[in-house]
XYZ file of C-alpha atoms in Angstrom:
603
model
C -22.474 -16.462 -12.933
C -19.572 -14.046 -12.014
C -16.746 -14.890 -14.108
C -13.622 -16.075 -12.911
C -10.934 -13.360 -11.600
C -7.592 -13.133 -10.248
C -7.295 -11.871 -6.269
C -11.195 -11.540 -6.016
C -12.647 -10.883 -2.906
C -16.541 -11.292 -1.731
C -17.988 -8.813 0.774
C -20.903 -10.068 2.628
C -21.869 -6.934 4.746
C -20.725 -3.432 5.446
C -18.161 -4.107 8.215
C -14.589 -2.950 7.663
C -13.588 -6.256 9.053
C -14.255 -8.209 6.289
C -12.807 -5.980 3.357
C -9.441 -7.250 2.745
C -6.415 -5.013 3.760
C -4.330 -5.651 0.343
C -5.616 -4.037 -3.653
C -8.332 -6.355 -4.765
C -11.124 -7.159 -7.328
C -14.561 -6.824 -4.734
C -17.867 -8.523 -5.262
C -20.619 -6.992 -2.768
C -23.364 -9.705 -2.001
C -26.486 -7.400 -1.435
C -26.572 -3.776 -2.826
C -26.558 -2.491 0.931
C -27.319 1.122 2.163
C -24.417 1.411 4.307
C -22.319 3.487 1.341
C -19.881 5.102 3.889
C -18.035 1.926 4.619
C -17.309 1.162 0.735
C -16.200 4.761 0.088
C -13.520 4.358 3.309
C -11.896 1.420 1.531
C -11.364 3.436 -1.769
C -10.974 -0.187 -3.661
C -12.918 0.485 -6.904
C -11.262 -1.720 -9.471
C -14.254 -3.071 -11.355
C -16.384 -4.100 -8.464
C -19.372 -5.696 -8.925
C -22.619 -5.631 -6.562
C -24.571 -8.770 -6.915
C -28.573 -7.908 -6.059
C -31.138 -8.747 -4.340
C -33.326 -10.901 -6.538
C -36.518 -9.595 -5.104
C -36.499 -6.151 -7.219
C -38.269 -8.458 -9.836
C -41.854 -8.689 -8.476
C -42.873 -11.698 -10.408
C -39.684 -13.291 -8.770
C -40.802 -12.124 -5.526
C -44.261 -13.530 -5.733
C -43.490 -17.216 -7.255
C -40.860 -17.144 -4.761
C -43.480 -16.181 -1.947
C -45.511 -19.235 -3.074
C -42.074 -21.118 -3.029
C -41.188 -20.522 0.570
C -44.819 -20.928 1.981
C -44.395 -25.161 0.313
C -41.211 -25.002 2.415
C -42.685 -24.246 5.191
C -44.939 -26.440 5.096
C -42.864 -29.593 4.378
C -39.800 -27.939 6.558
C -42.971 -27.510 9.977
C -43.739 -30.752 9.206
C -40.548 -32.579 10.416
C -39.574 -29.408 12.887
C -42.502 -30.242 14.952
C -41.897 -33.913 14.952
C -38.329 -33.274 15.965
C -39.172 -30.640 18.934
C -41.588 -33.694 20.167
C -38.631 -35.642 20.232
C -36.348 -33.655 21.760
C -38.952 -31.896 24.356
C -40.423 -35.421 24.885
C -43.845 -34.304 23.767
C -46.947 -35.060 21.616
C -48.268 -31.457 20.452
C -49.619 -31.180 17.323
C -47.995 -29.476 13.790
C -50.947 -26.584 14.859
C -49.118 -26.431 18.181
C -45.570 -25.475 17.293
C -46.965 -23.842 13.849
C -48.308 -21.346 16.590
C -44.947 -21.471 18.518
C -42.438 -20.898 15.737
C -44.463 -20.032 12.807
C -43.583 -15.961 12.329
C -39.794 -17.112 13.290
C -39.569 -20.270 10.715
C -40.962 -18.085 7.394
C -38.809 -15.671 8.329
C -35.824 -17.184 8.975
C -36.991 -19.445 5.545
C -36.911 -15.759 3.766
C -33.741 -14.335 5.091
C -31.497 -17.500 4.394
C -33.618 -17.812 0.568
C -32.397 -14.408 -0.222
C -28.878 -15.269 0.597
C -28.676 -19.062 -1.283
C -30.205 -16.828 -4.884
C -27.347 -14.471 -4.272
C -24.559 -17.267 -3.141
C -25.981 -19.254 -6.188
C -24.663 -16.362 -8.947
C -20.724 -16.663 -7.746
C -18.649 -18.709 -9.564
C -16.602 -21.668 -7.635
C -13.532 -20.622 -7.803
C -10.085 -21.146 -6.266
C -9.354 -17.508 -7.483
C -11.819 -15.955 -5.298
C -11.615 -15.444 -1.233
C -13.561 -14.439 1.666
C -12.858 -13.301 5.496
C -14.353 -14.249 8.518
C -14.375 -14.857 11.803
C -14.692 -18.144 13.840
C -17.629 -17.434 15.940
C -20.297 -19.793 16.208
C -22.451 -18.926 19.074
C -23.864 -15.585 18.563
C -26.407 -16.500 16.189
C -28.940 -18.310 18.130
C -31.158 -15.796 19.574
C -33.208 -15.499 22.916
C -36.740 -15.348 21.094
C -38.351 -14.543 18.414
C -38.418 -10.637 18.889
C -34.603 -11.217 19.483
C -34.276 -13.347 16.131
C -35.855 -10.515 13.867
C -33.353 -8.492 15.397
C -30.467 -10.705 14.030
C -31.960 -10.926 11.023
C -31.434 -7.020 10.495
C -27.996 -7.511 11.763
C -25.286 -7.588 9.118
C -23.193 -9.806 11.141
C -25.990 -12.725 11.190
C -26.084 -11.940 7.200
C -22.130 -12.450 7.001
C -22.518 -16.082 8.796
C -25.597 -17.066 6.816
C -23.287 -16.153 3.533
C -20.354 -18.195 4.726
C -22.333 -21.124 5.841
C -23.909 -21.048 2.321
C -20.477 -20.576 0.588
C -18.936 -23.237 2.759
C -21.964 -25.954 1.284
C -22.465 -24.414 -1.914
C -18.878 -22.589 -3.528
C -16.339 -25.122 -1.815
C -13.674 -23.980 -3.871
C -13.775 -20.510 -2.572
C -10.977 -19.901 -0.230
C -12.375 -18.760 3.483
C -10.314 -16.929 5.350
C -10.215 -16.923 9.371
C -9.395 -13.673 11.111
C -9.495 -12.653 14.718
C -11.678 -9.849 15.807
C -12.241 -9.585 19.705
C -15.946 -8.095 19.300
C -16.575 -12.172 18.987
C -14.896 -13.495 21.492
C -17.198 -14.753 24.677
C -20.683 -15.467 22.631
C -23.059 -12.695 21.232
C -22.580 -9.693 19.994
C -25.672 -8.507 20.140
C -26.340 -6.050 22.998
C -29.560 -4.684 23.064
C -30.964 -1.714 25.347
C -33.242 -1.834 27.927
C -35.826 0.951 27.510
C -36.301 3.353 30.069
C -37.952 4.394 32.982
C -41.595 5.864 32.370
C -43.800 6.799 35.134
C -47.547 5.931 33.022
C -45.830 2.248 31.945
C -44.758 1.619 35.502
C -48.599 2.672 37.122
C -49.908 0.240 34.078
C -47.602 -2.309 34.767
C -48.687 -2.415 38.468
C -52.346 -2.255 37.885
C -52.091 -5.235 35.504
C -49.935 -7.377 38.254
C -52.694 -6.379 41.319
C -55.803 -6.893 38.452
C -54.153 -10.397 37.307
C -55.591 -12.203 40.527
C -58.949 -11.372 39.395
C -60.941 -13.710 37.483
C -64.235 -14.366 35.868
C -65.672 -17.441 35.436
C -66.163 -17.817 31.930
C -63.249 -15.183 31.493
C -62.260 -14.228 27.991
C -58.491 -13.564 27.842
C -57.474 -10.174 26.427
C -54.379 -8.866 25.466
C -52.383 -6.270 23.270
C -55.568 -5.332 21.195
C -54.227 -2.062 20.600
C -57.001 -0.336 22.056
C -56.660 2.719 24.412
C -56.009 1.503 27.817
C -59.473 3.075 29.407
C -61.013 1.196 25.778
C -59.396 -2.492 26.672
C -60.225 -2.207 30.368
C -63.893 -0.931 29.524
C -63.820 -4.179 27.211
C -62.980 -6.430 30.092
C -65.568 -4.541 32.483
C -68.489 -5.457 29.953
C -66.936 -8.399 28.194
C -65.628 -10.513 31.321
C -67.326 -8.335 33.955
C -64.488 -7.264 35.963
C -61.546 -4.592 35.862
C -58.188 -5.971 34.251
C -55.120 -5.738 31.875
C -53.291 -7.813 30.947
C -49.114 -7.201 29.597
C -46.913 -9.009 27.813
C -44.065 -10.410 30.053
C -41.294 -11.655 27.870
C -38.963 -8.193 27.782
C -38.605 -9.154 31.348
C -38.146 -12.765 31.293
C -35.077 -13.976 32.302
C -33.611 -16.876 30.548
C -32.414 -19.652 32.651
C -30.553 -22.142 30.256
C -27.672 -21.292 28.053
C -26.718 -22.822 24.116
C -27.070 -26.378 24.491
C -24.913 -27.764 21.792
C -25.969 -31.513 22.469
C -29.582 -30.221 21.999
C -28.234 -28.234 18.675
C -26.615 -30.554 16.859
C -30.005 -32.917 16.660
C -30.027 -34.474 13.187
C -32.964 -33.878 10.742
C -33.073 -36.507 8.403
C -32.847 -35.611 4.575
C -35.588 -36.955 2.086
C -34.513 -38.057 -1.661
C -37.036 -35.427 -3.051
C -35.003 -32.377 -0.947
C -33.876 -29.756 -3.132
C -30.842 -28.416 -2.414
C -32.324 -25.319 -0.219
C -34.158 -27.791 1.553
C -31.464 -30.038 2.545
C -29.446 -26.713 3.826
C -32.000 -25.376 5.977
C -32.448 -28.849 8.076
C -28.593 -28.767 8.334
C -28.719 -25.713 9.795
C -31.998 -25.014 11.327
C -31.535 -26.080 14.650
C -28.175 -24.092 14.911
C -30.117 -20.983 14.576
C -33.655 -21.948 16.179
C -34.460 -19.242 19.417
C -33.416 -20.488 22.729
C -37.051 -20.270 23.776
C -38.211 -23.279 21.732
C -35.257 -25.463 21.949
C -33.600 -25.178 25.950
C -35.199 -22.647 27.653
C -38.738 -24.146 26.484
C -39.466 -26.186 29.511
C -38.738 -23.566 32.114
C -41.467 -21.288 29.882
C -44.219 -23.989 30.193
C -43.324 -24.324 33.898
C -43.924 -20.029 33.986
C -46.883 -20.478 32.351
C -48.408 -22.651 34.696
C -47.789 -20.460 37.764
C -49.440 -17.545 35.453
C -52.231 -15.652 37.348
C -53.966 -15.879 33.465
C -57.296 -17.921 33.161
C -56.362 -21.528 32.958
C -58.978 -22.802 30.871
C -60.136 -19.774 28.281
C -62.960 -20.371 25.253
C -61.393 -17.902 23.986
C -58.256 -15.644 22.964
C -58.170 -11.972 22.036
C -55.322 -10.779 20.644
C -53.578 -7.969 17.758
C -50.271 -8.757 18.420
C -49.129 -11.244 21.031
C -49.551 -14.000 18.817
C -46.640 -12.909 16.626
C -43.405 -11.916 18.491
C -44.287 -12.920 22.657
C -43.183 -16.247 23.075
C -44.292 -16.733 26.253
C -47.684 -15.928 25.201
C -47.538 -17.711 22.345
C -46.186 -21.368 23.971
C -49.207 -20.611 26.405
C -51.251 -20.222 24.018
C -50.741 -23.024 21.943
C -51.366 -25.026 25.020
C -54.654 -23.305 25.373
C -55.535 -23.978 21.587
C -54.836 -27.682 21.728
C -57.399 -27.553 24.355
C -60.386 -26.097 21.525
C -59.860 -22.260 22.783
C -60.148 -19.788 20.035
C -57.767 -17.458 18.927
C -59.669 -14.388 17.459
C -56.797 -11.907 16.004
C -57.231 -7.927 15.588
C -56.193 -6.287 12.648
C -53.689 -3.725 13.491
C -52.507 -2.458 10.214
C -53.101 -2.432 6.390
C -53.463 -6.366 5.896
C -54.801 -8.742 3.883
C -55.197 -6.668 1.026
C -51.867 -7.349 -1.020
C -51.487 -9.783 -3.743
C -49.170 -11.761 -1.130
C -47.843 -11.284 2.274
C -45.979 -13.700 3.924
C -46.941 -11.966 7.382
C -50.465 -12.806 6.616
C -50.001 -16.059 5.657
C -48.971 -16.830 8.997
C -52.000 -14.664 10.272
C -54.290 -16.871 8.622
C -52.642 -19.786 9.186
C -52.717 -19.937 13.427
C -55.863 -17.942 13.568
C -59.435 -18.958 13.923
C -60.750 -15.988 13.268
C -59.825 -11.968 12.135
C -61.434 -9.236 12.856
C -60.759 -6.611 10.256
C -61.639 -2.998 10.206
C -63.834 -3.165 7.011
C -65.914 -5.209 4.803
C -62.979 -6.314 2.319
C -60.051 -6.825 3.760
C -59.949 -10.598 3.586
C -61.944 -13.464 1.794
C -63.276 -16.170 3.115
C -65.514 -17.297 6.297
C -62.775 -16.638 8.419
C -62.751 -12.766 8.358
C -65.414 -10.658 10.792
C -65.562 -6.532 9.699
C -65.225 -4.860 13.340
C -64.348 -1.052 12.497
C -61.310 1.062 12.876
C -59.559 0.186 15.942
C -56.921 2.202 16.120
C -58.986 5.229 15.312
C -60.896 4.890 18.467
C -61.388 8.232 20.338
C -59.478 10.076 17.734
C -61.143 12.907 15.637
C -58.780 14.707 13.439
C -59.862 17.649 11.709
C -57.693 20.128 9.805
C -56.967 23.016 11.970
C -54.358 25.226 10.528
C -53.567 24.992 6.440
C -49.545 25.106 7.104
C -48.281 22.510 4.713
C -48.691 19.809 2.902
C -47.233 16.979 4.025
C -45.861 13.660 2.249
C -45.504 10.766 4.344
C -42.808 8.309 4.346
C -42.447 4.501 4.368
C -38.885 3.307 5.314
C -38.611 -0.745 4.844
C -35.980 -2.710 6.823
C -32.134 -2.844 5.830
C -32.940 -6.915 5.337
C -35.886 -9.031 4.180
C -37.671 -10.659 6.671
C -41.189 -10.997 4.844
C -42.115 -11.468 1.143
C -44.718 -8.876 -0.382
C -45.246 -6.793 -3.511
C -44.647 -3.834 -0.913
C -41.698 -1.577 -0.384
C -38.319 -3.456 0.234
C -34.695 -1.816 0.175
C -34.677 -3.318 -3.474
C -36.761 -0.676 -4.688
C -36.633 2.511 -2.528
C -34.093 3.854 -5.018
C -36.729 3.984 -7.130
C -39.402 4.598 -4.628
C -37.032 7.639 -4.408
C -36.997 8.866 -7.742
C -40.648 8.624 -8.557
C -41.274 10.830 -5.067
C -37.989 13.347 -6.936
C -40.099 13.814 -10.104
C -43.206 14.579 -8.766
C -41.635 17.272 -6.544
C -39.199 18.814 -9.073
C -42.365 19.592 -10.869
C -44.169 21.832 -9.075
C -44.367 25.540 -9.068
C -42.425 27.308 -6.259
C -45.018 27.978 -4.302
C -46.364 24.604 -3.805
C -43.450 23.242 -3.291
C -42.792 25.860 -0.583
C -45.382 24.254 1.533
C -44.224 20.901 1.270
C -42.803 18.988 4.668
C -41.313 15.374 4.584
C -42.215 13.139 7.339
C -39.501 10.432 7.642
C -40.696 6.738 7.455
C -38.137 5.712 10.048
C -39.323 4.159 13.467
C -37.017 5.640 15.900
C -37.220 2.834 18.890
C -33.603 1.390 18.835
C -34.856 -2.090 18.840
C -37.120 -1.196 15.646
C -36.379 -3.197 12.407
C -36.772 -0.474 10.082
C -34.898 2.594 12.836
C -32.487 3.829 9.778
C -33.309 7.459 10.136
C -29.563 8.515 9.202
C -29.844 7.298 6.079
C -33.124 8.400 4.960
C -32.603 11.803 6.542
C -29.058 11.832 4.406
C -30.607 10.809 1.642
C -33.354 13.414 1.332
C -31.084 16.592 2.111
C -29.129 15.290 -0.760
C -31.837 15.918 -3.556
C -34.106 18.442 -1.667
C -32.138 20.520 1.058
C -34.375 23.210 1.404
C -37.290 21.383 2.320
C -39.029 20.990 5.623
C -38.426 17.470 7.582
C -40.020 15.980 10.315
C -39.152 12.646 12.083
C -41.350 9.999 13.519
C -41.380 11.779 16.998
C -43.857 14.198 16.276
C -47.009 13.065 16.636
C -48.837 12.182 13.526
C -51.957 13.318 14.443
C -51.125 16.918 15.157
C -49.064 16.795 11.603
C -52.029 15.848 9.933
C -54.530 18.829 11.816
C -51.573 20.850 10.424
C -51.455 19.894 7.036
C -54.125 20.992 4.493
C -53.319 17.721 2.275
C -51.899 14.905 3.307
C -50.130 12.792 0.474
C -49.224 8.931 1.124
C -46.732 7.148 -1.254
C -47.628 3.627 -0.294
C -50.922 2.266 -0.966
C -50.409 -0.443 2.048
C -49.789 2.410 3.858
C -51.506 2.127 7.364
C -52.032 5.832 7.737
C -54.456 5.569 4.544
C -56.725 3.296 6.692
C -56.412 6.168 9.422
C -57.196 8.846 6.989
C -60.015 7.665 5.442
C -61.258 6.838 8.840
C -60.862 10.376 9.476
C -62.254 11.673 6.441
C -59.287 14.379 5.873
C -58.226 14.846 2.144
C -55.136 12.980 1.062
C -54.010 11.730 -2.221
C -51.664 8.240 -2.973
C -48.667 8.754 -5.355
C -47.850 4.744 -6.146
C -46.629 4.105 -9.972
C -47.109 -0.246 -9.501
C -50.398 0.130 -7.554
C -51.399 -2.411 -9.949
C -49.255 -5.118 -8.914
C -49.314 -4.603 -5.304
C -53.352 -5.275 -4.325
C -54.944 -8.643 -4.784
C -57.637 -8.581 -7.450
C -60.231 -7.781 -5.382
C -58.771 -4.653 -4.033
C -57.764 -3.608 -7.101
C -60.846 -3.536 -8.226
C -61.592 -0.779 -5.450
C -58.541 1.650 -5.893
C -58.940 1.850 -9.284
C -61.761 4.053 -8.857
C -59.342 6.175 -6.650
C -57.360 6.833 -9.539
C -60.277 7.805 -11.719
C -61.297 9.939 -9.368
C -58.009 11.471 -8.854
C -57.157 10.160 -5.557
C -54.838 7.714 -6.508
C -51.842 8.842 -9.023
C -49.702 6.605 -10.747
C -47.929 9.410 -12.426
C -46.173 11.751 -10.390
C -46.012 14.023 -13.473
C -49.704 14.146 -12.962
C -49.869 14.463 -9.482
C -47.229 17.397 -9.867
C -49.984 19.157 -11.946
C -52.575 18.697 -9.901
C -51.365 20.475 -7.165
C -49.977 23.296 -9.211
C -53.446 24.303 -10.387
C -55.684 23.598 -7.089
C -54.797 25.742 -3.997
C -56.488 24.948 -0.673
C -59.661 25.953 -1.125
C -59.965 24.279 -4.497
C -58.730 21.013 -2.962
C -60.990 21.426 0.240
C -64.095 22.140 -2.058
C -63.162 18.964 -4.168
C -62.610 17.146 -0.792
C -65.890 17.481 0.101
C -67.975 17.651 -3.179
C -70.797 14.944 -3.349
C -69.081 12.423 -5.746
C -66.203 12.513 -3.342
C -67.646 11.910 -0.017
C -69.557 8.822 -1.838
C -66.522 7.364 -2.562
C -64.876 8.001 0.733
C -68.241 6.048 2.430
C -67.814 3.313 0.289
C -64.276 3.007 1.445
C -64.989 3.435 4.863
C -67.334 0.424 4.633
C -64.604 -1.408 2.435
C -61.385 -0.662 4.502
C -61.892 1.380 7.296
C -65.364 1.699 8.881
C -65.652 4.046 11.546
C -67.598 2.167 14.040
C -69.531 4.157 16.627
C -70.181 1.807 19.464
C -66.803 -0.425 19.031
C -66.642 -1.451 22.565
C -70.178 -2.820 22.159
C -69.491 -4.875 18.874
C -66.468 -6.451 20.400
C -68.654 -7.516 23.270
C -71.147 -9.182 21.009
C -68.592 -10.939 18.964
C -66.184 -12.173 21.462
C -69.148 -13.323 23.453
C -70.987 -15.103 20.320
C -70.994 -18.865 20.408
C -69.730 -20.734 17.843
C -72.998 -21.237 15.888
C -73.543 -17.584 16.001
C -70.311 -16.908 14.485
């Protein structure tokens, strides 16, 4: 713990309101990016930075298997409750398909918080500021929710409730700030106008009158649009798409504080963290399970969707649309299947707590090769997202090294990139490129992890870009607005520093030579991934010394690399991880048919 101090202050986010206007002793909970707003205040007597407990993988991982027992016991009273309060019977499945992605992450943002709050020492000799706003942290939804959870004013209130149940003797200060007067704070743009959305938009309201009768519901598959309507021509015989509709739902029913302060009984075996999240948990749950949940079911049954579907096809829906998601729950206690599309580089980590909840609501995956997930549950489909798209290296320009950004605050548990560790991250990507010879690293060009939607979780392309220019000015940068695919026809090597990186599915897919800089490979994949990528390293693929990378690139020039590329041994190895990881199916459209259409026995 901290050690007492005289006139110590805590500082729960990077907001000038809660730095204290008099000299003072700081302690920063969370070692946050936002470095301007600590240089402003020029207070630097011995401050301290307590951090995130996650840079410790084996902390992250037996606290990953920590959480997933919470949520288990924590589900099994929440659904009970919303019975109660709803005056329903649905099962824990049910609401474990309603709330699931929200609960485990709202388990992981608070968990972060309580090891952090946990290291402070109660003490009358140490203060904190505030504000006495209660309302603006229940969101809308659950797309709204992840949202707060990125916001550094939902951190702030998580911290005080924490120090308020935890460090009693630490004095809270109330001050006024107008920005939280009235409710939320959170204002969040509506996206705009776009002439091919709007003509989609339209043809799925006219198409959602048409049904077939043993109709097989389809929606957000990421397929091409002409791809997901040919799907539904030969899968359900008739012409349709189907669109999410809650970013135009409008809410009905405001906070309910009678409905909010619903007691959830305490058990003798509660730990602490336990008994703190049922205290809490309902002042914090979306709007869309708790008040506005009835008027939703009452939508969904005027919904032009099938009313009675076998079965569900999905790669997204079933995580952040809560409309969709209460529906189809509804639709799943009635023995309809929910088949789930992989849409990204899952199930091949040591843990993920995003896949935990895949597997966990889904009856079955299909994955875009042969070992990406164990277990019966798992169907290899092909490459989904690689549909249509041939990319072949048109113009040796650069080389280009791509980018992963992770989110200012934890929302899921993995052995991936977090904000913990892209310092680091950072300086392994620094070494490898201070290493090469001038003219390689002439024809290097940064692409920017940072997703630049203003409602993305990880849209913190200021700081990146800052960050960069610091340690290599003279570099070339692109952002995330240039499309990929012409950046990669452009580059005549393609490197990836994440080996969860989607774009390696997409490039092996593609067959275009790249090469993975990772150091901890090693304790990212599960076992029997591992066993894979370790062949990329002894085949120089895969580096886990950026020393080494450095030199391979300093004494291989294009046509050395392209000749390597495409030797023999090489292309074996890319086949094999086609098959593994990212099969390049020919007839896609077809498969899907076959397997959505499959009876059970068949499956």
């Amino acid at each position: 713990m901290w050690m007492k101090n005289n006139n110590t202050t805590l500082i729960t986010a990077p907001l000038d309101i809660f730095f204290p206007t008099k000299k003072s002793k700081l302690i920063f909970l969370g070692d946050w990016i936002d470095r301007k707003v600590k240089d402003k205040h020029k207070i630097k007597i011995n401050n301290k930075t307590i951090k995130s407990p996650w840079i410790d993988l084996r902390k992250r991982q037996n606290d990953f298997f920590y959480l997933t027992k919470r949520f288990e016991k924590i589900s099994s009273i929440l659904y009970s409750s919303l019975n109660t309060i709803h005056n329903t019977s649905f099962s824990k499945k049910y609401w474990e398909q309603v709330y699931g992605i929200w609960l485990i992450e709202f388990l992981i943002s608070v968990y972060e918080r309580y090891l952090i709050v946990k290291k402070i020492d109660n003490s009358k000799n140490i203060s904190i500021l505030t504000v006495n706003n209660e309302n603006y942290r229940a969101p809308k939804n659950s797309r709204e929710a992840k949202q707060f959870f990125m916001s550094d004013y939902w951190s702030h209130s998580i911290f005080i409730d924490l120090i308020k149940e935890f460090k009693k003797k630490i004095n809270i200060k109330i001050i006024v700030d107008r920005r939280f007067d009235g409710g939320s704070i959170f204002k969040f743009k509506k996206e705009k106008f776009n002439l091919k959305s709007f003509i989609i938009k339209l043809f799925s309201k006219i198409s959602s009158f048409i049904h077939a009768k043993n109709e097989i519901f389809i929606i957000t598959t990421y397929l091409p649009f002409f791809k997901e309507l040919l799907l539904q021509i030969k899968l359900n015989k008739i012409p349709k798409i189907n669109l999410p509709l809650d970013n135009n739902y409008n809410f009905k029913n405001k906070l309910n504080q009678d409905l909010r302060n619903f007691k959830i009984r305490n058990n003798t075996k509660d730990d602490d963290f336990t008994k703190f999240i049922k205290n809490i948990i309902m002042h914090n749950i979306p709007l869309s399970f708790l008040e506005e949940f009835k008027e939703i079911r009452k939508l969904n049954k005027r919904l032009n969707w099938k009313k009675n579907p076998k079965k569900i096809f999905t790669s997204s829906s079933n995580f952040y649309d809560d409309i969709f998601k209460i529906w189809l729950a509804e639709k799943k206690e009635n023995g309809c299947k929910l088949f789930l599309g992989q849409h990204g580089s899952q199930f091949i980590n040591k843990f993920c707590t995003v896949d935990f909840y895949a597997q966990k609501t889904s009856d079955k995956i299909l994955t875009w090769g042969n070992h990406v997930g164990i277990g019966g549950k798992f169907r290899p489909i092909g490459n989904l997202k690689a549909i249509n798209k041939k990319v072949k290296i048109k113009k040796k320009q650069f080389i280009s090294i791509i980018q992963d950004m992770p989110t200012k605050y934890n929302v899921r548990l993995w052995p991936g990139l977090d904000m913990c560790n892209y310092e680091h991250y950072i300086d392994c990507q620094n070494i490898f490129l201070k290493k090469l010879n001038k003219k390689v690293y002439s024809d290097i060009k940064i692409r920017l992890g940072s997703n630049l939607r203003h409602n993305s979780a990880n849209n913190l392309l200021k700081f990146e870009r800052k960050t960069w220019l610091k340690i290599h000015p003279d570099l070339k940068y692109e952002s995330r607005d240039k499309n990929i695919y012409s950046t990669l026809e452009n580059s005549y090597l393609t490197i990836l520093t994440n080996v969860t990186s989607t774009l390696l599915l997409e490039c092996l897919s593609f067959n275009i030579p790249f090469l993975i800089l990772n150091p901890n490979y090693k304790d990212i994949l599960s076992t029997r991934t591992l066993r894979d990528f370790k062949k990329l390293e002894k085949n120089n693929i895969l580096y886990s010394s950026p020393k080494k990378l450095s030199n391979f690139l300093n004494t291989n020039n294009f046509n050395q690399i392209t000749k390597w590329w495409y030797s023999e041994k090489n292309q074996q190895l890319v086949k094999e991880f086609q098959n593994n990881y990212a099969s390049v199916n020919i007839e896609p459209i077809e498969e899907l048919t076959k397997i959505l259409s499959q009876k059970k026995k068949e499956l």
